[in-house]
Short mmCIF file of C-alpha atoms in Angstrom, two decimals:
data_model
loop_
_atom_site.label_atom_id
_atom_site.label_comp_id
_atom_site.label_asym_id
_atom_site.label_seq_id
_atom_site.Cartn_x
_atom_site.Cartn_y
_atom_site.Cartn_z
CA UNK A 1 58.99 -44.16 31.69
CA UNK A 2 55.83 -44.97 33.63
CA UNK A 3 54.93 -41.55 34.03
CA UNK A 4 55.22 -40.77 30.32
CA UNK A 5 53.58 -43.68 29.06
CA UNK A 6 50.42 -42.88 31.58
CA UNK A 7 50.27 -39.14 31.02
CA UNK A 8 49.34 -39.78 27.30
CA UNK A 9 45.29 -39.93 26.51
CA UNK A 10 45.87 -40.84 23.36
CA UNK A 11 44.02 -37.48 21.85
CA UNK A 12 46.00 -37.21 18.57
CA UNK A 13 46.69 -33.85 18.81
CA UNK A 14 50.24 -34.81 18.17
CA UNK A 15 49.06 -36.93 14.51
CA UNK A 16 49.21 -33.71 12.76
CA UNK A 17 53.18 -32.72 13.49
CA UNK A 18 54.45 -36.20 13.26
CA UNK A 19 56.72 -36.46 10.23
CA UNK A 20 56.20 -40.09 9.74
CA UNK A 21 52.95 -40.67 10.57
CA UNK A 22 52.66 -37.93 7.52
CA UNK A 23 54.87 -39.62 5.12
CA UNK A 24 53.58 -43.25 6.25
CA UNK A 25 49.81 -43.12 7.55
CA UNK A 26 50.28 -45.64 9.93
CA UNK A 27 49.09 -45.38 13.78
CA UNK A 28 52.20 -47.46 14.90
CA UNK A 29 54.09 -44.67 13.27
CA UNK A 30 52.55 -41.82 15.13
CA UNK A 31 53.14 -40.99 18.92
CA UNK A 32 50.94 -42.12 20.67
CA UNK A 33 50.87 -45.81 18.45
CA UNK A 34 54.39 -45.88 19.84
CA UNK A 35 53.58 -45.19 23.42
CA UNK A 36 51.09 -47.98 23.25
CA UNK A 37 53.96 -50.17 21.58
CA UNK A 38 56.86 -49.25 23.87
CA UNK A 39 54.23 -49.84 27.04
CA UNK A 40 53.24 -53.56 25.34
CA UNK A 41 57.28 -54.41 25.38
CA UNK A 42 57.63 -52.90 29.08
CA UNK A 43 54.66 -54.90 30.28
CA UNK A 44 55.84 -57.61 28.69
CA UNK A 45 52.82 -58.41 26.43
CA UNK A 46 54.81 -57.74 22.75
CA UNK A 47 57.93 -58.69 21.89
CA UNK A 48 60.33 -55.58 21.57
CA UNK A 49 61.52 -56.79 18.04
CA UNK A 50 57.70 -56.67 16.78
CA UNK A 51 58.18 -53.01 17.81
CA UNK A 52 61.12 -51.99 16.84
CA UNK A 53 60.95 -51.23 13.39
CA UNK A 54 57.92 -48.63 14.32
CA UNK A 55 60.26 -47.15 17.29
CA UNK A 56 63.19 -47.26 14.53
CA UNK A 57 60.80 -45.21 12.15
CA UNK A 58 60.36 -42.44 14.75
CA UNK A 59 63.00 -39.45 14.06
CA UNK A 60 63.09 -37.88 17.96
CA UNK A 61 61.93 -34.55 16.32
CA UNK A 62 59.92 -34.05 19.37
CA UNK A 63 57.77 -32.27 16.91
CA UNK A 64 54.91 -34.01 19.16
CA UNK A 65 56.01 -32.46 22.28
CA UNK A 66 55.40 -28.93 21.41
CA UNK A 67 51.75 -30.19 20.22
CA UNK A 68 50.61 -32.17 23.29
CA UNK A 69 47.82 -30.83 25.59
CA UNK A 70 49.32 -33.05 28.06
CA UNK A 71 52.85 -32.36 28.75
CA UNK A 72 54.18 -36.08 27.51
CA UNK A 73 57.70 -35.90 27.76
CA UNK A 74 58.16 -37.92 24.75
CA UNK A 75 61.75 -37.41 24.51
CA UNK A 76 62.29 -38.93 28.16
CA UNK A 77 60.42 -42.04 27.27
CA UNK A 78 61.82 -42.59 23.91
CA UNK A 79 65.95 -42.10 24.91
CA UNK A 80 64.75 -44.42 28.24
CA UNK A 81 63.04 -46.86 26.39
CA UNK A 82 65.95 -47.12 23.80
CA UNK A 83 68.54 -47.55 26.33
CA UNK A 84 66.71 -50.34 27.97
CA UNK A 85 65.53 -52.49 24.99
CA UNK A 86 68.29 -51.50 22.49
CA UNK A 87 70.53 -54.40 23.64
CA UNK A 88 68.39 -57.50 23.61
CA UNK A 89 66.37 -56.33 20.39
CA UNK A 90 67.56 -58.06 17.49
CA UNK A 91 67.63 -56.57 14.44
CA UNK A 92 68.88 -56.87 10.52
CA UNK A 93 72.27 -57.21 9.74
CA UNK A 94 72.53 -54.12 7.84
CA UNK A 95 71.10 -52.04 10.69
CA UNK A 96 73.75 -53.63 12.87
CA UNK A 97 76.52 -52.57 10.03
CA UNK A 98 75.22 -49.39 10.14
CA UNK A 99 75.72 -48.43 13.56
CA UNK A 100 78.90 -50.01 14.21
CA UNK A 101 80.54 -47.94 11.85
CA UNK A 102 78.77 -44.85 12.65
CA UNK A 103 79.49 -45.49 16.07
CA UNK A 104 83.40 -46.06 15.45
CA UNK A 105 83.63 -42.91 12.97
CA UNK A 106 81.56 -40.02 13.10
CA UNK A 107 82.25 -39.70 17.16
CA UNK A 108 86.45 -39.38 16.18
CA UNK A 109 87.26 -36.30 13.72
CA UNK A 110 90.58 -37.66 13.52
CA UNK A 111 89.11 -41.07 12.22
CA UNK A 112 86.45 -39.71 10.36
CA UNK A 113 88.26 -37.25 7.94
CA UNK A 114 90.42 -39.90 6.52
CA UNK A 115 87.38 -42.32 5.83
CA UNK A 116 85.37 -39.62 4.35
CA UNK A 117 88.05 -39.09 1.67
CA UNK A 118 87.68 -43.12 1.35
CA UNK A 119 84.06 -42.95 1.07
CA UNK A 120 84.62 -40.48 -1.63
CA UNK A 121 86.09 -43.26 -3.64
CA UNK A 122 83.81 -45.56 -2.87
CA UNK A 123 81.15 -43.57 -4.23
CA UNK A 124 82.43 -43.18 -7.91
CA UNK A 125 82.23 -46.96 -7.76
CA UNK A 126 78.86 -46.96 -7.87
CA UNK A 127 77.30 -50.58 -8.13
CA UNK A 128 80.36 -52.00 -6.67
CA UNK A 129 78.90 -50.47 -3.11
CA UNK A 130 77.75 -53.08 -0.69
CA UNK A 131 73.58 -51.44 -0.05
CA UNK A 132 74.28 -51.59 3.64
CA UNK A 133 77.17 -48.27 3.05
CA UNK A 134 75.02 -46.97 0.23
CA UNK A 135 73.19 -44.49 2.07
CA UNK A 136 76.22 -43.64 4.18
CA UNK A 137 78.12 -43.01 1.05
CA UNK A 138 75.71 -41.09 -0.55
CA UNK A 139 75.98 -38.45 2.38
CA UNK A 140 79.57 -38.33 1.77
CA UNK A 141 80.18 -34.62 0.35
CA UNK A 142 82.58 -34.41 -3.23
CA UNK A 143 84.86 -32.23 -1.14
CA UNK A 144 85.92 -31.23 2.63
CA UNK A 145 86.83 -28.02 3.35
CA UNK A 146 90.48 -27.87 5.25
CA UNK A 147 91.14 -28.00 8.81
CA UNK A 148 90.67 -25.41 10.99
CA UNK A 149 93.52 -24.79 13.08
CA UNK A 150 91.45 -23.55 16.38
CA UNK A 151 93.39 -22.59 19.13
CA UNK A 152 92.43 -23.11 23.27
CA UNK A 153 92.02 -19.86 23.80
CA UNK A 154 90.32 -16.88 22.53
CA UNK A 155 90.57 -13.18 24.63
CA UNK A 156 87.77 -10.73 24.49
CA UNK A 157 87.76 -7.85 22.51
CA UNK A 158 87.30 -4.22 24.38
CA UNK A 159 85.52 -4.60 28.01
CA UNK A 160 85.86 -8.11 28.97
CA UNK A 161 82.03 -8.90 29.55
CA UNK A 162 82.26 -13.27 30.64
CA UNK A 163 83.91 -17.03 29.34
CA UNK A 164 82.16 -18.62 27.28
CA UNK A 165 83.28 -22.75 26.56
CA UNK A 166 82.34 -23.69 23.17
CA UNK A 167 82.67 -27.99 22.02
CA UNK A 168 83.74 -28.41 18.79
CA UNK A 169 81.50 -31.69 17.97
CA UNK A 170 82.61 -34.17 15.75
CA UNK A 171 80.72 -34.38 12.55
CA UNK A 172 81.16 -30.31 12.51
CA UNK A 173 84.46 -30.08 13.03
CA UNK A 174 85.00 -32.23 10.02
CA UNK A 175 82.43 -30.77 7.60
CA UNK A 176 81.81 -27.53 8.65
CA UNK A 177 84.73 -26.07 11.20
CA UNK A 178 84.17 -22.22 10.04
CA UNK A 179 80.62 -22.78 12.14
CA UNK A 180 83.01 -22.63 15.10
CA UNK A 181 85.09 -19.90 13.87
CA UNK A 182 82.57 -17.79 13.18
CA UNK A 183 80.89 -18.15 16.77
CA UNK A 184 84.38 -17.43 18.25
CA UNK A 185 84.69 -14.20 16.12
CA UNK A 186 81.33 -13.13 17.00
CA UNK A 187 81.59 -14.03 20.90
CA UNK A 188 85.44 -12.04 21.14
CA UNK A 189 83.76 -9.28 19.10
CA UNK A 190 81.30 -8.47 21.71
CA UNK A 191 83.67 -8.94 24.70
CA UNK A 192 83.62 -12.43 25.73
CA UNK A 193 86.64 -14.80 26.32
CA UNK A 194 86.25 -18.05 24.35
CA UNK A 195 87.61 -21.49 26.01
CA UNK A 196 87.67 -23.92 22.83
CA UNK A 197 86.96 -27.56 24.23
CA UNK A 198 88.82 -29.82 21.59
CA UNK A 199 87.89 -32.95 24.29
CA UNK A 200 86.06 -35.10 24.18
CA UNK A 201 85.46 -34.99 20.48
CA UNK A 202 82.07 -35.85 20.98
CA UNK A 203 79.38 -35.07 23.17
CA UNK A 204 77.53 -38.67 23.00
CA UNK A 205 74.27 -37.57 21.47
CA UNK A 206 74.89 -40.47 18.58
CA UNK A 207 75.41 -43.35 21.02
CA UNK A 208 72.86 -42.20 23.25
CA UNK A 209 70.08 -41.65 20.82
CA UNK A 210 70.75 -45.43 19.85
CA UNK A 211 70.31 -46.88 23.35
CA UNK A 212 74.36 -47.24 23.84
CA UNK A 213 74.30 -45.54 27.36
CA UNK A 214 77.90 -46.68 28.52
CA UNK A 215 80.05 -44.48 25.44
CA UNK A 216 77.24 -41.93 25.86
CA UNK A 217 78.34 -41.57 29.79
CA UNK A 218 82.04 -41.50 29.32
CA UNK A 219 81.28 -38.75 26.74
CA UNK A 220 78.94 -36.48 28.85
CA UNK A 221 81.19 -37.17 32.00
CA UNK A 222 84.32 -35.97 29.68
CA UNK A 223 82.75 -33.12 28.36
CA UNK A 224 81.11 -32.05 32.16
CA UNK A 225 84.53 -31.77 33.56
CA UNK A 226 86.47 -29.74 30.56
CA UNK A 227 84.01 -26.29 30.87
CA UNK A 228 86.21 -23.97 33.32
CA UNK A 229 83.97 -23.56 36.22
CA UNK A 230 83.49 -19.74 35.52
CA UNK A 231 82.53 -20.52 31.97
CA UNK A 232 78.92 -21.00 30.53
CA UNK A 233 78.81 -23.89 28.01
CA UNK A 234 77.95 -22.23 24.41
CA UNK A 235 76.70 -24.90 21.70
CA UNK A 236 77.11 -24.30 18.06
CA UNK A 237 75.26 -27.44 16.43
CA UNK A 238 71.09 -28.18 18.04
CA UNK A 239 71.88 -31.64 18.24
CA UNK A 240 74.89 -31.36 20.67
CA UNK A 241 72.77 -28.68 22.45
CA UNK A 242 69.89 -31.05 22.81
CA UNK A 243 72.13 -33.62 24.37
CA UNK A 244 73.53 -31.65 26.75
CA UNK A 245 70.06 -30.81 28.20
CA UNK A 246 69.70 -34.51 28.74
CA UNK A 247 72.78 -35.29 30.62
CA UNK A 248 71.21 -35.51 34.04
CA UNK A 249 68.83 -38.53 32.01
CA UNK A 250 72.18 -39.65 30.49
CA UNK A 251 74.16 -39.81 34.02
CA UNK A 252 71.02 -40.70 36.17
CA UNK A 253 72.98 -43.92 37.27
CA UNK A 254 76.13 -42.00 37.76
CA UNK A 255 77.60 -41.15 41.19
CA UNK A 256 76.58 -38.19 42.94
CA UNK A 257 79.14 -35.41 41.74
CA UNK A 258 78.46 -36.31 38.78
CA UNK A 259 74.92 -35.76 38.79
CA UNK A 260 75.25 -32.32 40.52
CA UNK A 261 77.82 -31.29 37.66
CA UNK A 262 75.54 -33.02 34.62
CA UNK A 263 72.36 -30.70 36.08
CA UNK A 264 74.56 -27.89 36.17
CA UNK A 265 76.09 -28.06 32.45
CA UNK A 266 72.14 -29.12 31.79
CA UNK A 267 70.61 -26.14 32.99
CA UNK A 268 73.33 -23.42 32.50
CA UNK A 269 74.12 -24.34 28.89
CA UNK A 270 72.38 -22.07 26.15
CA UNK A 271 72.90 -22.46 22.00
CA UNK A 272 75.29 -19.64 20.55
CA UNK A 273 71.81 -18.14 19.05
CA UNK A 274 70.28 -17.74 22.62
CA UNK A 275 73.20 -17.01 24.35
CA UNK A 276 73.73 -14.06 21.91
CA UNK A 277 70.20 -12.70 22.25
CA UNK A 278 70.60 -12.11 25.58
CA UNK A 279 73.28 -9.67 25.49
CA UNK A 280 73.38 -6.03 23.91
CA UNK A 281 75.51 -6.92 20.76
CA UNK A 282 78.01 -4.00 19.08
CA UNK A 283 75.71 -2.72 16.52
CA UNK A 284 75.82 -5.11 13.20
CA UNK A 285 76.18 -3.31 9.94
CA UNK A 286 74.24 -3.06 7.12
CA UNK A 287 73.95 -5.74 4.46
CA UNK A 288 73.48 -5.80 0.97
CA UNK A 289 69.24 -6.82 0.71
CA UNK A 290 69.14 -10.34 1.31
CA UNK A 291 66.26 -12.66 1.59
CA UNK A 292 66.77 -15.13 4.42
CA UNK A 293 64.41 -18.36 5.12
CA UNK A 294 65.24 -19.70 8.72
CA UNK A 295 64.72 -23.64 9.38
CA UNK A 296 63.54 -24.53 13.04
CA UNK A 297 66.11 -27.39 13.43
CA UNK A 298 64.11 -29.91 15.45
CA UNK A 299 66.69 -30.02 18.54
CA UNK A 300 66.54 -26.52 18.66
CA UNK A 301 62.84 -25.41 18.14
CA UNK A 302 61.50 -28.74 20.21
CA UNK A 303 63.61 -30.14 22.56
CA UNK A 304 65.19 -26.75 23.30
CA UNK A 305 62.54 -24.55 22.75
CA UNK A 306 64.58 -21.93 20.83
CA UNK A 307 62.73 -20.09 18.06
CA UNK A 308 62.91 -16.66 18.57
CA UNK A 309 66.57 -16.00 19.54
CA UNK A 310 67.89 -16.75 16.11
CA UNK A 311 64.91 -14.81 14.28
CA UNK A 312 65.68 -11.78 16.26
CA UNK A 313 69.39 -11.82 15.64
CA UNK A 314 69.03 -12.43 12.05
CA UNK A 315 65.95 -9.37 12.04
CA UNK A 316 68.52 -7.31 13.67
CA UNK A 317 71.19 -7.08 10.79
CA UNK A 318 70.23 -4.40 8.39
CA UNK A 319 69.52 -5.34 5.03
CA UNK A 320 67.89 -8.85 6.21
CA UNK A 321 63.82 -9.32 4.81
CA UNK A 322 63.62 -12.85 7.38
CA UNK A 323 61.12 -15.32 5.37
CA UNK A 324 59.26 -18.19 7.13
CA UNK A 325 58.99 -21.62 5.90
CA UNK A 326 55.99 -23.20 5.37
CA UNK A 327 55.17 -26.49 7.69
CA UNK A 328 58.08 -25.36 10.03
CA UNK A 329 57.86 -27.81 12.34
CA UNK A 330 58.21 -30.54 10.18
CA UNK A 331 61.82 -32.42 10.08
CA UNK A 332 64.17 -32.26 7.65
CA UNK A 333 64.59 -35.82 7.81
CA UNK A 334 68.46 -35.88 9.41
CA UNK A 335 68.26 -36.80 12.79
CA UNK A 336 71.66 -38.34 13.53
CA UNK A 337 71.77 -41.65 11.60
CA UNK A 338 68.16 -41.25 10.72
CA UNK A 339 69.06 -40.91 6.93
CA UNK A 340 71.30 -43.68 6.99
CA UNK A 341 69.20 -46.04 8.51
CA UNK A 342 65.62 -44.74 7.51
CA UNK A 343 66.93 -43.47 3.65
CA UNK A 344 63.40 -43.50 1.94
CA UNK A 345 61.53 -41.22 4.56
CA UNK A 346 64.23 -38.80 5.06
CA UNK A 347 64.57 -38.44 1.39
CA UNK A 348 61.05 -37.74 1.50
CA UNK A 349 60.91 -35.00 4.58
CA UNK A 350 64.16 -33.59 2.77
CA UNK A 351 62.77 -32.98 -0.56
CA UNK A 352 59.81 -32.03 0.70
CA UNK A 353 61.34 -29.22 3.27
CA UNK A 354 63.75 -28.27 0.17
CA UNK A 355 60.51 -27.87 -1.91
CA UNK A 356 59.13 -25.67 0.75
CA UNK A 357 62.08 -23.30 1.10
CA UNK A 358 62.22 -22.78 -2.63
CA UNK A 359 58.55 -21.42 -2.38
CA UNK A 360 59.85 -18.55 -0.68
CA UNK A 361 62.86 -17.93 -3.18
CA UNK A 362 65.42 -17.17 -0.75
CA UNK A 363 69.21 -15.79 -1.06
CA UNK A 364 70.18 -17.76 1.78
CA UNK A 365 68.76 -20.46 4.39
CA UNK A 366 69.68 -19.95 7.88
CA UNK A 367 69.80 -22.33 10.53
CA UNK A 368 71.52 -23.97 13.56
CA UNK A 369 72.61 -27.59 13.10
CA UNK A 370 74.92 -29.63 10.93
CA UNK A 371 72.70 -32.72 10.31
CA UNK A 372 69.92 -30.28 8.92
CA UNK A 373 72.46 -28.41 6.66
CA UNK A 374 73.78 -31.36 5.43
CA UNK A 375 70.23 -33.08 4.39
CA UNK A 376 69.16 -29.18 3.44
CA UNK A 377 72.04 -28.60 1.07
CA UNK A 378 71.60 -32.09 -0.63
CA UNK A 379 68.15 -31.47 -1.53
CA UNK A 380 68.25 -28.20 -2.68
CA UNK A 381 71.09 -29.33 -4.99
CA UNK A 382 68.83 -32.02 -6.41
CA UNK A 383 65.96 -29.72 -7.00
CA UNK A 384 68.63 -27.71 -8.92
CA UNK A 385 68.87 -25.23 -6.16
CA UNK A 386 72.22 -22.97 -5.84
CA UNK A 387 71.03 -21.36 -2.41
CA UNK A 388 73.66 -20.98 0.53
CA UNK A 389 72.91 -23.16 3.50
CA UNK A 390 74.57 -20.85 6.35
CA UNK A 391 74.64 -21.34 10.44
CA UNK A 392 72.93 -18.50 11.61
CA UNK A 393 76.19 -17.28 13.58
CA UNK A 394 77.96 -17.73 10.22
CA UNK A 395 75.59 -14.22 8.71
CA UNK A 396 76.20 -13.09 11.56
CA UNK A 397 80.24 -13.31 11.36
CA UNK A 398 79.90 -11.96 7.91
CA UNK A 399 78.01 -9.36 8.29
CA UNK A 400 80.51 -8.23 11.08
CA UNK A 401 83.46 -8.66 8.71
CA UNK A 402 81.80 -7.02 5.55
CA UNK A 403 81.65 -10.06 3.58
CA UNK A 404 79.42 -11.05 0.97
CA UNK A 405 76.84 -13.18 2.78
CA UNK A 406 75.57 -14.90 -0.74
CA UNK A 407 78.50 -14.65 -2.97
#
């Protein structure tokens, strides 16, 4: 954290791609007004609970990353920093409410389903809701589509080019399983063996993005020691992906073969969008003329650095005009339980990205993670908006199958 917190000079090159310094004006909402913040509560000279509801504010985009001149690993500092104030920082009630339940739920598919049809209920009854659930509620969709029964094991199709491992993720496999199925189909089309990891059900990116380091380990740990050692982890949601590349932060009190094998997953995994542009693909067939706006999830632009992998696969099906959105680097406003706990500016950042991809009147957004399709799809519908909200490796499945990719 030290080196972080000393490598920033505070030029405020980073001001300009912060989402809530943006939406709020405030220098404690910026960057570098939380570096100065976080270093005041590690010195000891401010109270962490004056500065938690600025650190609470910040989204983890890492939007601020890809603009500083200085290489501030921002991410580093902030997941550190969390981890080591999170328990003795007190905060409101409803904030505790909030992450107890998220933290009980949305990590267990098997818990999660059931409540989600509950929280369907609970949202026709309107006034009756207790404000603390409100804005979980209101990101409760009217209907879940059924479970996908995905099997262990998926053989290649034709020449037998690698094993892939792919995690099935929690919130995902509960709201959007065909993201999975559609990788699968595309990975076994173009030769590779598919090892589905159905445990652990999560991969600890929501416990360890609010400071709670012990589930966070058992998670990372779990999922470390399911890949088959001659498969390459493949990630499906930017999120997940992102977490994974922290693991060696995540396990950095862990014993030793556990720190070799966290490294390992750390630097050999690759999201399904990279991991496919690096292989010659069987040709993809031609598409009725579709207009497609890509998103730069934040997890996957920033704190993966993947932008061109999923333009080039989407440029490469024929029929596809690829459209960019203005202000791409600015978040969507999802960011785990960022519009849960922080409901006013992510309604902001996701009306105003909605907004933005309307400008470009698209047939169809593309993009690679849950949490943004979720807060995409929501705010389209509220602008009116009847546009598909697709996984990139979703066009991709359907263009290989021949189905309509905008019905």
């Amino acid at each position: 954290m030290k080196h972080a917190i000393e490598t920033c000079v505070h030029c405020g090159f980073c001001l300009p791609t912060c989402p809530t310094y943006d939406v709020l004006g405030l220098e404690a909402d910026s960057p570098r007004g939380r570096i100065v913040l976080m270093k005041g509560v590690l010195e000891g000279t401010l109270a962490s609970e004056v500065a938690a509801p600025h650190i609470d504010r910040c989204l983890g985009c890492l939007a601020c990353e890809t603009s500083c001149p200085s290489g501030v690993p921002y991410g580093e500092l902030l997941s550190s920093y969390r981890v080591e104030t999170s328990p003795q920082t007190p905060r409101p009630f409803s904030n505790r409410l909030q992450t107890f339940i998220a933290s009980v739920t949305l990590p267990h598919p098997k818990l999660l389903r059931p409540l989600m049809k509950l929280g369907r209920l609970g949202k026709k009854l309107g006034r009756l809701n207790p404000s603390p659930l409100r804005p979980m509620l209101d990101l409760v969709p009217d209907s879940l589509p059924s479970p996908e029964s995905i099997e262990g094991h998926y053989a290649a199709q034709g020449t037998h080019r690698g094993d892939v491992a792919i995690h099935l993720g929690c919130v995902q496999r509960v709201m959007r399983p065909e993201i999975s199925m559609a990788a699968i189909r595309v990975l076994i089309r173009n030769g590779f063996t598919v090892h589905v990891l159905h445990q652990p059900s999560c991969c600890g990116a929501l416990d360890w993005h609010v400071g709670h380091v012990g589930p966070a380990q058992k998670f990372a740990k779990k999922l470390c020691r399911a890949i088959p050692e001659n498969a390459v982890l493949v990630t499906t949601a930017a999120g997940c992906g992102s977490a994974v590349k922290e693991y060696p932060l995540v396990l950095a009190d862990a014993d030793d073969a556990s720190k070799v094998l966290a490294k390992h997953v750390a630097d050999t995994s690759l999201d399904v969008s990279e991991f496919l542009s690096q292989q010659e693909l069987v040709a993809l067939p031609k598409v009725d003329p579709l207009r497609v706006a890509y998103h730069d999830a934040c997890h996957l632009a920033h704190a993966q650095g993947v932008r061109a992998a999923p333009r080039s696969l989407l440029g490469a099906v024929p029929g596809i005009t690829l459209v960019e959105i203005p202000d791409a680097h600015f978040c969507c406003g999802s960011a785990g339980l960022y519009n849960i706990q922080q409901p006013a500016i992510a309604a902001a950042l996701g009306r105003r990205k909605a907004a933005m991809i309307l400008e470009q009147k698209p047939d169809v957004v593309a993009l690679g993670n849950i949490g943004c399709q979720v807060q995409i799809e929501r705010y389209l519908r509220e602008l009116g908006a009847d546009v598909p909200v697709l996984h990139t490796v979703e066009i991709l499945d359907r263009a290989y199958r021949q189905v309509s990719i905008a019905p």
